[in-house]
């Protein structure tokens, strides 16, 4: 349904939107701004943290019934729906399926944006009849699909989806690197002054982030670098208390080496990232993470779990292997000057394109 090109397109994006800030939310924010800059109409139905808080910046969601009614209402008002989903959240899957089925019933099929890599809990899972057909139904119900990479496109094709229906568009875009250096809180400045090296990690309180593996790797690393510090951030409000509860069970020495933060805005996030020695990335389900590309583009070395999709320049360790994680962090520090000075070419090709513009184009054709 291409619509009348002489009239502005009307798009409803269903996904994460700040606050809090995360990779999905940044993309939604930038693409929404790009569509509006072009004179299109774009609204956001917020489904992440703080979705019940009313704001002029987005459309709130109070509960499941409210979500359904708003999806139906905007569809009947002539909006093109774009719903974001990954393969790790049951609730996210159901929200996406509701949107795609609604689009089919109202004869306005939905554009589906699929995030993540090839090691997600529920995707790809051809070993499970139920999971295979659940995602096959979702993919078939959508009019078109955008995903993060050609490898993910191929995996979606494995569900019997025609290749022309799927467009790989990398999440990272040069706009992600636009930020103003922020003044960091006093406790953060003190931590940076008192510890070295300092590793930065963006986390959630979910199994795929392997917090216990991180803890063991950190402990091993401090046996060699006793003044090392680690900054954990990214936890939404509902997870921050759980993270604090976990850390309160640690030894006093472990607690002193860790600074636990909640979610930061984009300026604070990138400012803090550039102040740290390196970025330590633990999940393997993320494909090519935008934060990894941000770190590389800003000259911050990256140590990450090996998921087969890490960009050139990333030092990888075996998943769930705390000893290997520690060994790679030690290797980084022993060769820090050479690694830091080396001009890596990780952010090139599709990753260096204006993928915000590409996504805006995709949503309006």
Coordinates of C-alpha atoms in Angstrom, one line a residue:
X1 CA 0.0 0.0 0.0
X2 CA 2.1 2.9 -1.2
X3 CA -0.6 5.5 -0.7
X4 CA -0.9 9.0 -2.3
X5 CA 2.7 10.3 -2.6
X6 CA 1.3 13.9 -2.9
X7 CA 0.2 13.7 0.7
X8 CA 2.4 13.4 3.8
X9 CA 2.7 9.8 5.1
X10 CA 1.3 9.1 8.5
X11 CA 3.4 6.6 10.5
X12 CA 2.8 5.1 13.9
X13 CA 6.0 3.6 15.3
X14 CA 5.4 1.0 18.1
X15 CA 8.6 0.5 20.1
X16 CA 11.0 1.9 22.7
X17 CA 11.2 5.6 23.1
X18 CA 13.2 7.7 25.6
X19 CA 13.2 8.0 28.5
X20 CA 14.9 5.7 29.3
X21 CA 17.5 5.6 26.6
X22 CA 18.5 2.4 24.8
X23 CA 19.6 1.3 21.3
X24 CA 16.0 0.8 20.1
X25 CA 14.9 4.1 21.7
X26 CA 17.7 6.0 20.0
X27 CA 16.7 4.6 16.6
X28 CA 13.1 5.4 17.2
X29 CA 13.9 8.9 18.3
X30 CA 16.2 9.7 15.3
X31 CA 13.9 8.1 12.7
X32 CA 10.9 9.9 14.1
X33 CA 12.8 13.2 14.0
X34 CA 13.9 12.5 10.4
X35 CA 10.3 11.7 9.2
X36 CA 9.0 14.9 10.8
X37 CA 11.9 16.9 9.2
X38 CA 10.7 15.6 5.8
X39 CA 7.2 16.9 6.5
X40 CA 5.7 13.4 7.3
X41 CA 3.4 12.7 10.2
X42 CA 5.0 10.4 12.8
X43 CA 3.7 9.4 16.2
X44 CA 5.2 6.9 18.7
X45 CA 3.3 4.4 20.7
X46 CA 5.7 3.8 23.6
X47 CA 5.9 0.2 24.9
X48 CA 9.1 0.3 27.1
X49 CA 9.8 1.6 30.6
X50 CA 7.6 4.6 31.6
X51 CA 5.0 3.7 29.0
X52 CA 2.2 4.6 31.4
X53 CA 3.5 8.2 31.9
X54 CA 1.6 10.6 29.7
X55 CA 3.8 13.0 27.6
X56 CA 3.4 15.2 24.6
X57 CA 6.5 13.4 23.1
X58 CA 4.8 10.0 22.7
X59 CA 1.5 8.1 23.1
X60 CA 1.2 6.3 26.4
X61 CA 0.1 2.7 26.9
X62 CA -1.8 1.9 30.1
X63 CA -2.5 -1.8 29.6
X64 CA -3.1 -4.4 27.0
X65 CA -6.6 -3.3 26.2
X66 CA -5.4 0.3 25.8
X67 CA -2.7 -0.9 23.5
X68 CA -5.1 -2.8 21.3
X69 CA -7.6 0.1 21.1
X70 CA -4.8 2.6 20.1
X71 CA -3.4 0.2 17.5
X72 CA -6.9 -0.2 16.0
X73 CA -7.7 3.5 16.2
X74 CA -4.5 4.7 14.5
X75 CA -4.8 2.0 11.8
X76 CA -8.4 3.2 11.0
X77 CA -7.1 6.8 10.8
X78 CA -4.9 5.8 7.9
X79 CA -1.6 5.4 9.7
X80 CA 1.1 3.0 8.5
X81 CA 2.2 0.9 11.5
X82 CA 5.8 0.0 12.2
X83 CA 6.3 -2.3 15.2
X84 CA 9.7 -3.3 16.7
X85 CA 10.4 -6.7 18.1
X86 CA 13.2 -9.2 18.9
X87 CA 13.5 -12.8 19.7
X88 CA 14.0 -12.6 23.5
X89 CA 10.7 -11.2 24.8
X90 CA 7.4 -13.1 25.0
X91 CA 5.5 -9.9 25.7
X92 CA 7.2 -8.1 22.9
X93 CA 6.3 -10.9 20.5
X94 CA 2.6 -10.7 21.5
X95 CA 2.5 -6.9 21.1
X96 CA 4.0 -7.3 17.6
X97 CA 1.6 -10.0 16.7
X98 CA -1.4 -8.0 17.8
X99 CA -0.2 -5.1 15.6
X100 CA 0.5 -7.3 12.5
X101 CA -2.8 -9.2 12.8
X102 CA -4.7 -5.9 13.3
X103 CA -3.0 -4.6 10.2
X104 CA -4.1 -7.6 8.2
X105 CA -7.8 -7.3 9.3
X106 CA -7.9 -3.6 8.5
X107 CA -6.2 -4.1 5.1
X108 CA -3.2 -2.0 6.2
X109 CA -0.4 -4.6 6.7
X110 CA 2.3 -3.6 9.1
X111 CA 6.1 -2.9 8.6
X112 CA 8.0 -5.1 11.1
X113 CA 11.4 -4.1 12.4
X114 CA 13.2 -7.1 13.8
X115 CA 16.2 -6.6 16.2
X116 CA 18.9 -8.8 17.5
X117 CA 21.3 -11.5 16.4
X118 CA 21.4 -15.2 15.8
X119 CA 21.6 -16.4 19.4
X120 CA 18.2 -15.2 20.8
X121 CA 16.1 -17.3 23.1
X122 CA 13.2 -17.8 20.6
X123 CA 14.9 -17.0 17.3
X124 CA 16.0 -18.8 15.2
X125 CA 14.4 -21.9 16.8
X126 CA 13.6 -24.5 14.2
X127 CA 14.1 -27.2 16.8
X128 CA 10.8 -26.2 18.4
X129 CA 7.6 -26.6 16.3
X130 CA 5.8 -24.0 18.4
X131 CA 8.4 -21.3 18.3
X132 CA 9.1 -21.9 14.6
X133 CA 5.5 -21.5 13.7
X134 CA 5.0 -18.6 16.1
X135 CA 7.6 -16.5 14.3
X136 CA 6.6 -17.8 10.9
X137 CA 3.1 -16.4 11.6
X138 CA 4.5 -13.0 12.8
X139 CA 6.8 -12.7 9.7
X140 CA 4.0 -13.8 7.3
X141 CA 1.5 -11.3 8.9
X142 CA 3.8 -8.3 8.2
X143 CA 3.8 -6.5 4.9
X144 CA 7.6 -6.1 5.0
X145 CA 10.4 -6.7 7.4
X146 CA 13.6 -4.7 8.3
X147 CA 16.4 -6.5 10.1
X148 CA 19.9 -5.6 11.3
X149 CA 22.0 -7.5 8.8
X150 CA 22.1 -9.8 5.8
X151 CA 22.8 -12.7 8.1
X152 CA 19.5 -12.0 10.0
X153 CA 17.7 -11.7 6.7
X154 CA 18.9 -15.1 5.7
X155 CA 17.7 -16.5 9.0
X156 CA 14.2 -15.0 8.5
X157 CA 14.1 -16.5 5.0
X158 CA 14.5 -19.8 6.8
X159 CA 10.9 -19.4 8.0
X160 CA 9.7 -19.5 4.4
X161 CA 9.6 -15.7 4.0
X162 CA 10.3 -14.4 0.5
X163 CA 13.7 -12.6 0.2
X164 CA 12.2 -9.5 -1.4
X165 CA 10.0 -8.9 1.7
X166 CA 13.1 -8.5 3.9
X167 CA 15.4 -5.5 3.9
X168 CA 18.6 -5.4 6.0
X169 CA 19.2 -2.0 7.5
X170 CA 21.9 -1.6 10.2
X171 CA 20.8 0.1 13.3
X172 CA 23.9 2.2 13.8
X173 CA 24.1 5.5 11.9
X174 CA 26.5 8.5 12.1
X175 CA 23.8 10.5 14.0
X176 CA 24.4 8.2 17.0
X177 CA 27.8 9.9 17.5
X178 CA 26.3 13.4 17.8
X179 CA 26.4 14.4 21.4
X180 CA 27.4 17.2 23.8
X181 CA 29.9 16.4 26.5
X182 CA 28.1 16.3 29.8
X183 CA 29.2 17.1 33.3
X184 CA 29.3 13.8 35.1
X185 CA 28.1 13.5 38.8
X186 CA 30.6 13.8 41.5
X187 CA 30.4 10.1 42.5
X188 CA 31.2 9.1 38.9
X189 CA 34.2 11.5 38.8
X190 CA 35.5 10.1 42.1
X191 CA 35.2 6.6 40.9
X192 CA 37.1 7.3 37.7
X193 CA 39.8 9.1 39.7
X194 CA 40.2 6.2 42.2
X195 CA 40.2 3.3 39.8
X196 CA 42.2 2.3 36.7
X197 CA 41.7 0.8 34.3
X198 CA 37.9 1.3 34.2
X199 CA 35.7 -1.0 32.1
X200 CA 32.3 0.2 31.0
X201 CA 29.3 -2.2 30.5
X202 CA 25.8 -1.6 29.3
X203 CA 23.6 -4.2 30.9
X204 CA 20.1 -5.5 31.8
X205 CA 19.1 -7.8 34.6
X206 CA 18.4 -10.7 32.3
X207 CA 20.0 -14.1 31.8
X208 CA 21.5 -13.2 28.4
X209 CA 23.7 -10.5 30.0
X210 CA 25.5 -13.2 32.1
X211 CA 26.1 -11.1 35.2
X212 CA 27.6 -14.0 37.2
X213 CA 30.1 -14.6 34.3
X214 CA 30.9 -10.9 34.4
X215 CA 31.4 -11.0 38.1
X216 CA 33.9 -13.9 37.9
X217 CA 35.8 -12.3 35.0
X218 CA 36.1 -9.1 37.0
X219 CA 37.3 -10.9 40.0
X220 CA 40.0 -12.7 38.0
X221 CA 41.1 -9.5 36.3
X222 CA 41.5 -7.6 39.7
X223 CA 44.0 -10.3 40.7
X224 CA 46.3 -8.8 38.1
X225 CA 45.0 -5.2 38.2
X226 CA 44.0 -4.6 41.8
X227 CA 42.9 -1.0 41.2
X228 CA 40.6 -1.9 38.3
X229 CA 37.1 -0.5 38.3
X230 CA 33.9 -1.5 36.5
X231 CA 30.9 0.6 35.7
X232 CA 27.6 -1.1 35.1
X233 CA 24.8 1.0 33.7
X234 CA 21.6 0.7 31.6
X235 CA 19.4 -0.9 34.1
X236 CA 15.8 0.4 33.8
X237 CA 14.1 1.4 37.1
X238 CA 12.3 -2.0 37.5
X239 CA 15.7 -3.8 37.3
X240 CA 17.9 -1.5 39.2
X241 CA 16.7 -2.8 42.6
X242 CA 17.4 -6.3 41.5
X243 CA 20.9 -5.4 40.4
X244 CA 21.5 -3.7 43.8
X245 CA 20.2 -6.8 45.6
X246 CA 22.7 -9.0 43.7
X247 CA 25.6 -6.7 44.4
X248 CA 24.7 -6.5 48.1
X249 CA 25.6 -10.2 48.3
X250 CA 29.1 -9.6 47.1
X251 CA 32.2 -9.1 49.2
X252 CA 33.1 -5.6 50.3
X253 CA 36.2 -5.6 48.0
X254 CA 34.0 -6.6 45.0
X255 CA 31.5 -3.8 45.8
X256 CA 34.3 -1.2 46.0
X257 CA 35.4 -2.1 42.5
X258 CA 31.9 -1.6 41.0
X259 CA 29.9 1.6 40.3
X260 CA 26.3 0.7 39.6
X261 CA 24.3 3.3 37.6
X262 CA 20.8 3.4 36.2
X263 CA 20.0 4.6 32.7
X264 CA 21.7 7.7 31.4
X265 CA 20.7 10.1 28.6
X266 CA 22.6 9.9 25.3
X267 CA 25.0 12.8 26.2
X268 CA 25.9 11.3 29.6
X269 CA 26.2 7.8 28.1
X270 CA 28.7 8.8 25.4
X271 CA 30.6 11.2 27.7
X272 CA 31.1 8.4 30.2
X273 CA 32.0 5.9 27.5
X274 CA 34.9 8.1 26.3
X275 CA 36.2 8.5 29.8
X276 CA 36.6 4.8 30.4
X277 CA 39.5 2.6 29.4
X278 CA 37.4 0.1 27.4
X279 CA 33.9 -1.3 26.8
X280 CA 33.1 -4.8 28.0
X281 CA 30.1 -6.3 26.2
X282 CA 28.7 -9.6 27.6
X283 CA 25.5 -10.7 25.7
X284 CA 25.8 -12.9 22.6
X285 CA 22.3 -12.4 21.3
X286 CA 22.7 -8.8 20.1
X287 CA 24.2 -9.2 16.6
X288 CA 26.1 -6.0 15.8
X289 CA 25.3 -3.8 18.8
X290 CA 25.1 0.0 18.2
X291 CA 26.9 0.7 21.4
X292 CA 29.9 -1.5 20.2
X293 CA 30.1 0.6 17.0
X294 CA 29.8 3.8 19.0
X295 CA 32.7 2.7 21.2
X296 CA 34.9 1.8 18.2
X297 CA 34.0 5.0 16.3
X298 CA 35.0 7.0 19.4
X299 CA 38.3 5.2 19.8
X300 CA 37.3 3.1 22.8
X301 CA 38.6 -0.5 22.7
X302 CA 36.0 -3.2 23.0
X303 CA 36.1 -6.7 24.6
X304 CA 33.0 -8.7 23.8
X305 CA 31.5 -12.2 23.8
X306 CA 32.0 -13.9 20.5
X307 CA 28.7 -14.2 18.7
X308 CA 30.1 -14.4 15.2
X309 CA 29.0 -10.9 14.3
X310 CA 31.5 -8.6 16.1
X311 CA 33.0 -5.9 13.9
X312 CA 36.7 -5.8 13.0
X313 CA 38.7 -4.4 15.9
X314 CA 36.7 -6.1 18.7
X315 CA 38.6 -8.4 21.0
X316 CA 36.3 -11.5 21.6
X317 CA 36.2 -14.1 24.3
X318 CA 34.3 -17.4 24.5
X319 CA 30.7 -17.1 25.8
X320 CA 30.3 -18.0 29.4
X321 CA 34.1 -18.3 29.8
X322 CA 35.1 -16.0 32.6
X323 CA 38.7 -17.1 32.3
X324 CA 38.9 -16.2 28.7
X325 CA 37.1 -12.9 29.4
X326 CA 39.8 -12.1 31.9
X327 CA 42.6 -13.2 29.6
X328 CA 41.3 -10.9 26.8
X329 CA 41.0 -7.9 29.2
X330 CA 44.6 -8.6 30.3
X331 CA 45.7 -8.8 26.7
X332 CA 44.1 -5.5 26.0
X333 CA 45.8 -3.7 28.9
X334 CA 49.2 -5.2 28.0
X335 CA 48.9 -4.0 24.4
X336 CA 46.7 -0.9 25.2
X337 CA 48.9 1.7 23.5
X338 CA 49.1 -0.2 20.2
X339 CA 45.4 -1.2 20.2
X340 CA 44.2 2.3 21.1
X341 CA 46.4 3.9 18.4
X342 CA 45.4 1.4 15.7
X343 CA 42.8 2.9 13.3
X344 CA 40.2 0.1 13.0
X345 CA 37.8 0.0 10.1
X346 CA 34.9 -1.5 12.0
X347 CA 32.5 1.4 11.2
X348 CA 32.3 1.3 7.4
X349 CA 30.1 0.0 4.6
X350 CA 26.5 -0.3 5.8
X351 CA 27.4 0.8 9.3
X352 CA 28.7 4.2 8.1
X353 CA 25.7 4.9 5.9
X354 CA 22.9 7.2 7.0
X355 CA 20.8 4.3 8.2
X356 CA 18.4 6.7 9.9
X357 CA 17.5 8.1 6.4
X358 CA 17.4 4.6 5.0
X359 CA 14.9 3.5 7.6
X360 CA 12.8 6.7 7.0
X361 CA 12.8 5.8 3.3
X362 CA 11.8 2.2 4.0
X363 CA 8.9 3.3 6.2
X364 CA 7.4 5.6 3.6
X365 CA 7.6 3.4 0.4

